[in-house]
PDB file of C-alpha atoms in Angstrom:
ATOM      1  CA  MET A   1      36.021 -18.882  -3.735  1.00  0.00           C
ATOM      2  CA  ASN A   2      34.278 -18.875  -7.132  1.00  0.00           C
ATOM      3  CA  ALA A   3      37.499 -18.908  -9.166  1.00  0.00           C
ATOM      4  CA  VAL A   4      37.780 -21.827 -11.580  1.00  0.00           C
ATOM      5  CA  ASP A   5      41.526 -22.503 -11.395  1.00  0.00           C
ATOM      6  CA  VAL A   6      40.590 -25.745  -9.608  1.00  0.00           C
ATOM      7  CA  ALA A   7      37.706 -27.752 -11.029  1.00  0.00           C
ATOM      8  CA  PRO A   8      34.862 -27.111 -10.882  1.00  0.00           C
ATOM      9  CA  THR A   9      35.419 -24.076  -8.601  1.00  0.00           C
ATOM     10  CA  ARG A  10      37.396 -23.376  -5.450  1.00  0.00           C
ATOM     11  CA  LEU A  11      34.191 -23.470  -3.435  1.00  0.00           C
ATOM     12  CA  GLU A  12      33.180 -26.884  -4.731  1.00  0.00           C
ATOM     13  CA  ARG A  13      36.684 -28.209  -4.063  1.00  0.00           C
ATOM     14  CA  ALA A  14      36.510 -26.791  -0.547  1.00  0.00           C
ATOM     15  CA  LYS A  15      33.183 -28.539   0.055  1.00  0.00           C
ATOM     16  CA  GLN A  16      34.706 -31.827  -1.100  1.00  0.00           C
ATOM     17  CA  LYS A  17      37.580 -31.356   1.351  1.00  0.00           C
ATOM     18  CA  VAL A  18      35.084 -30.848   4.169  1.00  0.00           C
ATOM     19  CA  ARG A  19      33.324 -34.086   3.228  1.00  0.00           C
ATOM     20  CA  ASP A  20      36.675 -35.902   3.183  1.00  0.00           C
ATOM     21  CA  LEU A  21      37.553 -34.521   6.595  1.00  0.00           C
ATOM     22  CA  ILE A  22      34.186 -35.480   8.071  1.00  0.00           C
ATOM     23  CA  ALA A  23      34.746 -39.021   6.808  1.00  0.00           C
ATOM     24  CA  LEU A  24      38.105 -39.126   8.605  1.00  0.00           C
ATOM     25  CA  ARG A  25      36.592 -37.758  11.810  1.00  0.00           C
ATOM     26  CA  ALA A  26      33.639 -40.115  12.084  1.00  0.00           C
ATOM     27  CA  GLY A  27      31.765 -39.472  15.327  1.00  0.00           C
ATOM     28  CA  ALA A  28      33.624 -36.246  16.146  1.00  0.00           C
ATOM     29  CA  ARG A  29      31.651 -33.144  17.114  1.00  0.00           C
ATOM     30  CA  THR A  30      31.822 -30.544  14.362  1.00  0.00           C
ATOM     31  CA  ALA A  31      30.217 -27.150  13.756  1.00  0.00           C
ATOM     32  CA  LEU A  32      29.948 -25.245  10.476  1.00  0.00           C
ATOM     33  CA  ILE A  33      30.337 -21.480  10.000  1.00  0.00           C
ATOM     34  CA  ALA A  34      30.121 -19.566   6.708  1.00  0.00           C
ATOM     35  CA  TYR A  35      31.462 -16.046   6.325  1.00  0.00           C
ATOM     36  CA  SER A  36      31.795 -13.257   3.791  1.00  0.00           C
ATOM     37  CA  GLY A  37      31.414  -9.680   5.037  1.00  0.00           C
ATOM     38  CA  ASP A  38      29.874 -11.215   8.155  1.00  0.00           C
ATOM     39  CA  ALA A  39      29.839 -14.650   9.792  1.00  0.00           C
ATOM     40  CA  HIS A  40      26.886 -16.983  10.291  1.00  0.00           C
ATOM     41  CA  VAL A  41      26.622 -20.222  12.234  1.00  0.00           C
ATOM     42  CA  VAL A  42      25.254 -22.628   9.634  1.00  0.00           C
ATOM     43  CA  LEU A  43      25.229 -25.606  11.986  1.00  0.00           C
ATOM     44  CA  PRO A  44      26.060 -25.808  15.711  1.00  0.00           C
ATOM     45  CA  PHE A  45      28.077 -28.704  17.099  1.00  0.00           C
ATOM     46  CA  THR A  46      26.839 -32.137  16.085  1.00  0.00           C
ATOM     47  CA  ASP A  47      28.296 -35.596  15.577  1.00  0.00           C
ATOM     48  CA  ASP A  48      25.817 -36.446  12.792  1.00  0.00           C
ATOM     49  CA  ALA A  49      27.942 -36.664   9.623  1.00  0.00           C
ATOM     50  CA  LYS A  50      24.895 -36.829   7.340  1.00  0.00           C
ATOM     51  CA  ILE A  51      23.489 -33.544   8.639  1.00  0.00           C
ATOM     52  CA  ILE A  52      26.865 -31.829   8.291  1.00  0.00           C
ATOM     53  CA  THR A  53      27.237 -33.083   4.719  1.00  0.00           C
ATOM     54  CA  THR A  54      23.742 -31.885   3.824  1.00  0.00           C
ATOM     55  CA  TYR A  55      24.475 -28.356   5.004  1.00  0.00           C
ATOM     56  CA  VAL A  56      27.896 -28.312   3.343  1.00  0.00           C
ATOM     57  CA  ASP A  57      26.390 -29.328   0.001  1.00  0.00           C
ATOM     58  CA  ALA A  58      23.887 -26.454   0.220  1.00  0.00           C
ATOM     59  CA  LEU A  59      26.508 -23.724   0.721  1.00  0.00           C
ATOM     60  CA  ALA A  60      26.677 -21.121  -2.064  1.00  0.00           C
ATOM     61  CA  SER A  61      28.234 -17.670  -2.339  1.00  0.00           C
ATOM     62  CA  GLU A  62      24.961 -16.035  -3.353  1.00  0.00           C
ATOM     63  CA  LEU A  63      23.357 -17.125  -0.070  1.00  0.00           C
ATOM     64  CA  MET A  64      25.583 -14.789   1.946  1.00  0.00           C
ATOM     65  CA  PRO A  65      23.731 -11.537   2.737  1.00  0.00           C
ATOM     66  CA  VAL A  66      26.817  -9.300   3.062  1.00  0.00           C
ATOM     67  CA  ALA A  67      29.594  -9.200   0.475  1.00  0.00           C
ATOM     68  CA  GLY A  68      33.253  -9.109   1.505  1.00  0.00           C
ATOM     69  CA  ARG A  69      35.776 -11.101   3.517  1.00  0.00           C
ATOM     70  CA  LYS A  70      35.822 -10.895   7.301  1.00  0.00           C
ATOM     71  CA  PRO A  71      37.560 -13.954   8.755  1.00  0.00           C
ATOM     72  CA  SER A  72      37.952 -12.254  12.143  1.00  0.00           C
ATOM     73  CA  ALA A  73      34.145 -12.388  12.468  1.00  0.00           C
ATOM     74  CA  ALA A  74      34.210 -16.104  11.672  1.00  0.00           C
ATOM     75  CA  LEU A  75      36.937 -16.668  14.250  1.00  0.00           C
ATOM     76  CA  ALA A  76      34.891 -14.809  16.874  1.00  0.00           C
ATOM     77  CA  ALA A  77      31.834 -16.943  16.053  1.00  0.00           C
ATOM     78  CA  ALA A  78      33.901 -20.127  16.347  1.00  0.00           C
ATOM     79  CA  GLU A  79      35.322 -19.024  19.697  1.00  0.00           C
ATOM     80  CA  SER A  80      31.805 -18.355  20.943  1.00  0.00           C
ATOM     81  CA  LEU A  81      30.665 -21.858  19.973  1.00  0.00           C
ATOM     82  CA  LEU A  82      33.715 -23.505  21.534  1.00  0.00           C
ATOM     83  CA  ALA A  83      33.269 -21.578  24.778  1.00  0.00           C
ATOM     84  CA  SER A  84      30.365 -23.883  25.678  1.00  0.00           C
ATOM     85  CA  GLU A  85      32.368 -27.049  24.954  1.00  0.00           C
ATOM     86  CA  PRO A  86      34.058 -28.952  27.815  1.00  0.00           C
ATOM     87  CA  THR A  87      37.526 -28.758  26.233  1.00  0.00           C
ATOM     88  CA  PRO A  88      39.278 -26.459  23.738  1.00  0.00           C
ATOM     89  CA  GLY A  89      39.070 -27.541  20.113  1.00  0.00           C
ATOM     90  CA  SER A  90      40.424 -26.713  16.671  1.00  0.00           C
ATOM     91  CA  ILE A  91      39.195 -24.106  14.189  1.00  0.00           C
ATOM     92  CA  LEU A  92      39.734 -24.817  10.498  1.00  0.00           C
ATOM     93  CA  PHE A  93      39.518 -22.039   7.905  1.00  0.00           C
ATOM     94  CA  ILE A  94      39.109 -22.990   4.261  1.00  0.00           C
ATOM     95  CA  THR A  95      40.076 -19.908   2.301  1.00  0.00           C
ATOM     96  CA  ASP A  96      41.856 -18.467  -0.709  1.00  0.00           C
ATOM     97  CA  ASP A  97      42.737 -15.079   0.808  1.00  0.00           C
ATOM     98  CA  ILE A  98      42.624 -12.951   3.948  1.00  0.00           C
ATOM     99  CA  PRO A  99      42.528  -9.219   3.120  1.00  0.00           C
ATOM    100  CA  GLY A 100      45.256  -6.973   4.495  1.00  0.00           C
ATOM    101  CA  THR A 101      42.712  -4.877   6.390  1.00  0.00           C
ATOM    102  CA  GLU A 102      41.593  -7.988   8.247  1.00  0.00           C
ATOM    103  CA  GLN A 103      45.001  -9.388   9.096  1.00  0.00           C
ATOM    104  CA  PRO A 104      45.763  -7.444  12.326  1.00  0.00           C
ATOM    105  CA  ALA A 105      42.433  -8.411  13.926  1.00  0.00           C
ATOM    106  CA  PHE A 106      42.755 -12.003  12.742  1.00  0.00           C
ATOM    107  CA  VAL A 107      46.321 -12.371  14.060  1.00  0.00           C
ATOM    108  CA  ALA A 108      45.473 -10.818  17.431  1.00  0.00           C
ATOM    109  CA  ARG A 109      42.437 -13.033  17.969  1.00  0.00           C
ATOM    110  CA  ALA A 110      44.196 -16.215  16.783  1.00  0.00           C
ATOM    111  CA  LYS A 111      47.207 -15.640  19.061  1.00  0.00           C
ATOM    112  CA  ALA A 112      44.955 -15.078  22.066  1.00  0.00           C
ATOM    113  CA  SER A 113      42.821 -18.147  21.382  1.00  0.00           C
ATOM    114  CA  GLU A 114      42.939 -21.257  23.549  1.00  0.00           C
ATOM    115  CA  ASN A 115      41.904 -23.249  20.478  1.00  0.00           C
ATOM    116  CA  GLY A 116      44.124 -24.455  17.649  1.00  0.00           C
ATOM    117  CA  VAL A 117      43.757 -22.539  14.380  1.00  0.00           C
ATOM    118  CA  LEU A 118      44.392 -24.214  11.018  1.00  0.00           C
ATOM    119  CA  ALA A 119      43.820 -23.063   7.451  1.00  0.00           C
ATOM    120  CA  LEU A 120      43.402 -24.966   4.198  1.00  0.00           C
ATOM    121  CA  ALA A 121      44.451 -22.811   1.236  1.00  0.00           C
ATOM    122  CA  VAL A 122      42.455 -23.560  -1.930  1.00  0.00           C
ATOM    123  CA  GLY A 123      43.615 -22.229  -5.300  1.00  0.00           C
ATOM    124  CA  THR A 124      46.711 -21.849  -7.472  1.00  0.00           C
ATOM    125  CA  ALA A 125      49.335 -19.187  -8.018  1.00  0.00           C
ATOM    126  CA  GLN A 126      48.367 -19.043 -11.708  1.00  0.00           C
ATOM    127  CA  GLY A 127      44.778 -18.305 -10.701  1.00  0.00           C
ATOM    128  CA  GLY A 128      41.633 -18.435 -12.772  1.00  0.00           C
ATOM    129  CA  PRO A 129      38.640 -16.311 -13.768  1.00  0.00           C
ATOM    130  CA  LEU A 130      35.919 -15.601 -11.237  1.00  0.00           C
ATOM    131  CA  ARG A 131      32.591 -17.187 -12.028  1.00  0.00           C
ATOM    132  CA  ALA A 132      29.739 -14.703 -11.531  1.00  0.00           C
ATOM    133  CA  GLY A 133      26.941 -17.152 -12.366  1.00  0.00           C
ATOM    134  CA  PRO A 134      26.051 -19.910 -14.813  1.00  0.00           C
ATOM    135  CA  GLY A 135      28.100 -19.197 -17.949  1.00  0.00           C
ATOM    136  CA  ARG A 136      29.125 -15.743 -16.684  1.00  0.00           C
ATOM    137  CA  TYR A 137      32.415 -14.371 -15.326  1.00  0.00           C
ATOM    138  CA  ALA A 138      33.269 -11.269 -13.347  1.00  0.00           C
ATOM    139  CA  GLN A 139      34.781  -8.482 -15.473  1.00  0.00           C
ATOM    140  CA  SER A 140      36.930  -5.472 -14.748  1.00  0.00           C
ATOM    141  CA  ALA A 141      36.014  -1.914 -15.757  1.00  0.00           C
ATOM    142  CA  ALA A 142      37.993  -2.523 -18.967  1.00  0.00           C
ATOM    143  CA  GLY A 143      35.806  -5.515 -19.799  1.00  0.00           C
ATOM    144  CA  GLU A 144      38.464  -8.132 -19.032  1.00  0.00           C
ATOM    145  CA  LYS A 145      37.890 -11.232 -16.944  1.00  0.00           C
ATOM    146  CA  VAL A 146      38.920 -10.849 -13.313  1.00  0.00           C
ATOM    147  CA  ILE A 147      41.659 -13.361 -12.452  1.00  0.00           C
ATOM    148  CA  ALA A 148      41.919 -14.530  -8.836  1.00  0.00           C
ATOM    149  CA  ARG A 149      45.352 -15.808  -7.798  1.00  0.00           C
ATOM    150  CA  LEU A 150      46.343 -17.560  -4.593  1.00  0.00           C
ATOM    151  CA  ASP A 151      49.115 -15.632  -2.813  1.00  0.00           C
ATOM    152  CA  MET A 152      50.630 -18.510  -0.829  1.00  0.00           C
ATOM    153  CA  PRO A 153      53.683 -16.606   0.509  1.00  0.00           C
ATOM    154  CA  ARG A 154      51.406 -13.965   2.026  1.00  0.00           C
ATOM    155  CA  LEU A 155      49.202 -16.610   3.640  1.00  0.00           C
ATOM    156  CA  GLU A 156      52.280 -18.387   4.995  1.00  0.00           C
ATOM    157  CA  ALA A 157      53.534 -15.166   6.590  1.00  0.00           C
ATOM    158  CA  LEU A 158      50.107 -14.520   8.072  1.00  0.00           C
ATOM    159  CA  ALA A 159      49.853 -18.058   9.468  1.00  0.00           C
ATOM    160  CA  GLU A 160      53.267 -17.740  11.107  1.00  0.00           C
ATOM    161  CA  ALA A 161      52.308 -14.415  12.695  1.00  0.00           C
ATOM    162  CA  ALA A 162      49.044 -15.885  13.984  1.00  0.00           C
ATOM    163  CA  GLY A 163      50.571 -19.124  15.244  1.00  0.00           C
ATOM    164  CA  ALA A 164      48.303 -21.049  12.866  1.00  0.00           C
ATOM    165  CA  THR A 165      48.968 -24.134  10.749  1.00  0.00           C
ATOM    166  CA  LEU A 166      48.626 -23.586   6.988  1.00  0.00           C
ATOM    167  CA  VAL A 167      48.023 -26.537   4.674  1.00  0.00           C
ATOM    168  CA  PRO A 168      47.852 -26.177   0.863  1.00  0.00           C
ATOM    169  CA  ALA A 169      45.014 -28.088  -0.804  1.00  0.00           C
ATOM    170  CA  THR A 170      46.131 -31.144  -2.780  1.00  0.00           C
ATOM    171  CA  LEU A 171      44.542 -33.312  -5.456  1.00  0.00           C
ATOM    172  CA  ASP A 172      44.512 -36.305  -3.124  1.00  0.00           C
ATOM    173  CA  ARG A 173      43.503 -36.582   0.533  1.00  0.00           C
ATOM    174  CA  SER A 174      46.956 -35.946   1.967  1.00  0.00           C
ATOM    175  CA  ASP A 175      45.930 -32.402   2.906  1.00  0.00           C
ATOM    176  CA  VAL A 176      42.919 -33.424   5.000  1.00  0.00           C
ATOM    177  CA  GLU A 177      44.924 -36.259   6.535  1.00  0.00           C
ATOM    178  CA  ARG A 178      47.527 -33.715   7.607  1.00  0.00           C
ATOM    179  CA  ILE A 179      44.779 -31.522   9.065  1.00  0.00           C
ATOM    180  CA  GLN A 180      43.327 -34.473  10.947  1.00  0.00           C
ATOM    181  CA  ARG A 181      46.747 -35.273  12.412  1.00  0.00           C
ATOM    182  CA  GLY A 182      47.036 -31.666  13.562  1.00  0.00           C
ATOM    183  CA  VAL A 183      43.589 -31.732  15.157  1.00  0.00           C
ATOM    184  CA  GLN A 184      44.324 -35.056  16.862  1.00  0.00           C
ATOM    185  CA  SER A 185      47.691 -33.815  18.120  1.00  0.00           C
ATOM    186  CA  ARG A 186      46.033 -30.719  19.535  1.00  0.00           C
ATOM    187  CA  LEU A 187      43.421 -32.845  21.324  1.00  0.00           C
ATOM    188  CA  GLU A 188      46.092 -35.101  22.824  1.00  0.00           C
ATOM    189  CA  GLN A 189      48.000 -32.065  24.094  1.00  0.00           C
ATOM    190  CA  VAL A 190      44.881 -30.697  25.762  1.00  0.00           C
ATOM    191  CA  ILE A 191      44.110 -34.042  27.403  1.00  0.00           C
ATOM    192  CA  GLU A 192      47.709 -34.397  28.629  1.00  0.00           C
ATOM    193  CA  GLN A 193      47.726 -30.859  30.007  1.00  0.00           C
ATOM    194  CA  SER A 194      44.406 -31.469  31.756  1.00  0.00           C
ATOM    195  CA  ALA A 195      45.761 -34.676  33.311  1.00  0.00           C
ATOM    196  CA  ARG A 196      48.857 -32.855  34.601  1.00  0.00           C
ATOM    197  CA  THR A 197      46.685 -30.113  36.066  1.00  0.00           C
ATOM    198  CA  ARG A 198      44.471 -32.638  37.906  1.00  0.00           C
ATOM    199  CA  TRP A 199      47.586 -34.422  39.237  1.00  0.00           C
ATOM    200  CA  ARG A 200      49.002 -31.154  40.571  1.00  0.00           C
ATOM    201  CA  ASP A 201      45.674 -30.331  42.215  1.00  0.00           C
ATOM    202  CA  ALA A 202      45.509 -33.781  43.832  1.00  0.00           C
ATOM    203  CA  GLY A 203      49.063 -33.388  45.122  1.00  0.00           C
ATOM    204  CA  TYR A 204      48.093 -30.117  46.806  1.00  0.00           C
ATOM    205  CA  TRP A 205      45.376 -31.786  48.871  1.00  0.00           C
ATOM    206  CA  LEU A 206      47.756 -34.605  49.847  1.00  0.00           C
ATOM    207  CA  THR A 207      49.802 -32.033  51.789  1.00  0.00           C
ATOM    208  CA  TRP A 208      47.137 -31.994  54.528  1.00  0.00           C
ATOM    209  CA  PRO A 209      47.710 -35.548  55.875  1.00  0.00           C
ATOM    210  CA  LEU A 210      51.442 -34.973  55.463  1.00  0.00           C
ATOM    211  CA  LEU A 211      51.253 -31.807  57.581  1.00  0.00           C
ATOM    212  CA  LEU A 212      49.202 -33.701  60.159  1.00  0.00           C
ATOM    213  CA  LEU A 213      51.884 -36.388  60.446  1.00  0.00           C
ATOM    214  CA  VAL A 214      54.577 -33.744  60.783  1.00  0.00           C
ATOM    215  CA  ALA A 215      52.606 -32.035  63.555  1.00  0.00           C
ATOM    216  CA  LEU A 216      52.220 -35.314  65.451  1.00  0.00           C
ATOM    217  CA  SER A 217      55.942 -35.981  65.249  1.00  0.00           C
ATOM    218  CA  PHE A 218      56.630 -33.018  67.527  1.00  0.00           C
ATOM    219  CA  ARG A 219      54.538 -34.316  70.433  1.00  0.00           C
ATOM    220  CA  ARG A 220      56.622 -35.391  73.478  1.00  0.00           C
ATOM    221  CA  GLY A 221      57.102 -39.109  73.683  1.00  0.00           C
ATOM    222  CA  TRP A 222      56.098 -39.723  69.999  1.00  0.00           C
ATOM    223  CA  THR A 223      58.449 -41.216  67.497  1.00  0.00           C
ATOM    224  CA  MET A 224      57.830 -41.583  63.764  1.00  0.00           C
ATOM    225  CA  ARG A 225      59.321 -44.462  61.784  1.00  0.00           C
ATOM    226  CA  TRP A 226      59.362 -43.767  57.995  1.00  0.00           C
TER     227      TRP A 226
END
């Protein structure tokens, strides 16, 4: 996420997108997880937008203790947090790649999840050099700058296999607005499904007085007028 094909870096653009999304979801409960070779809960669920923004602003690649990319660990951490919530939620990944070695585990876990999974893809197909620090860039063994490119077709295929929604990052806020619509739609589906389930359960208990009336109708000398 330290490539500079989007200014100032992909990570900084991703942090801005999180701030935009928090602004759209004022009052909504949100948790924050950061991952590299492992996943860490940065902030458990809260509805305090200022606290979320503070933690988002402090995120930096060098703070992660284990190098690598393990989104399946992040998905497991998110599922664990959501397990204590009263209703299923939505899990948003902001990423520029999911390694091939991680894809089977990620797909299996996403397909089995009761929660909606979305991904915001940050970067460009042309790519850009990887920033290794202030004024420094990552180099290959040949001494050339390492160029990180966003492979959108591969991410699209992965999202389809996982049953996830993939949204490419845009210069405006249309991407986060699309994500918010997806999250809201997911919430409405859960609420509707819960209402149908409660109605079916209530209908089951209503069979008892109905059975009682039917039983009474078979007593000699009783008539039932419906």
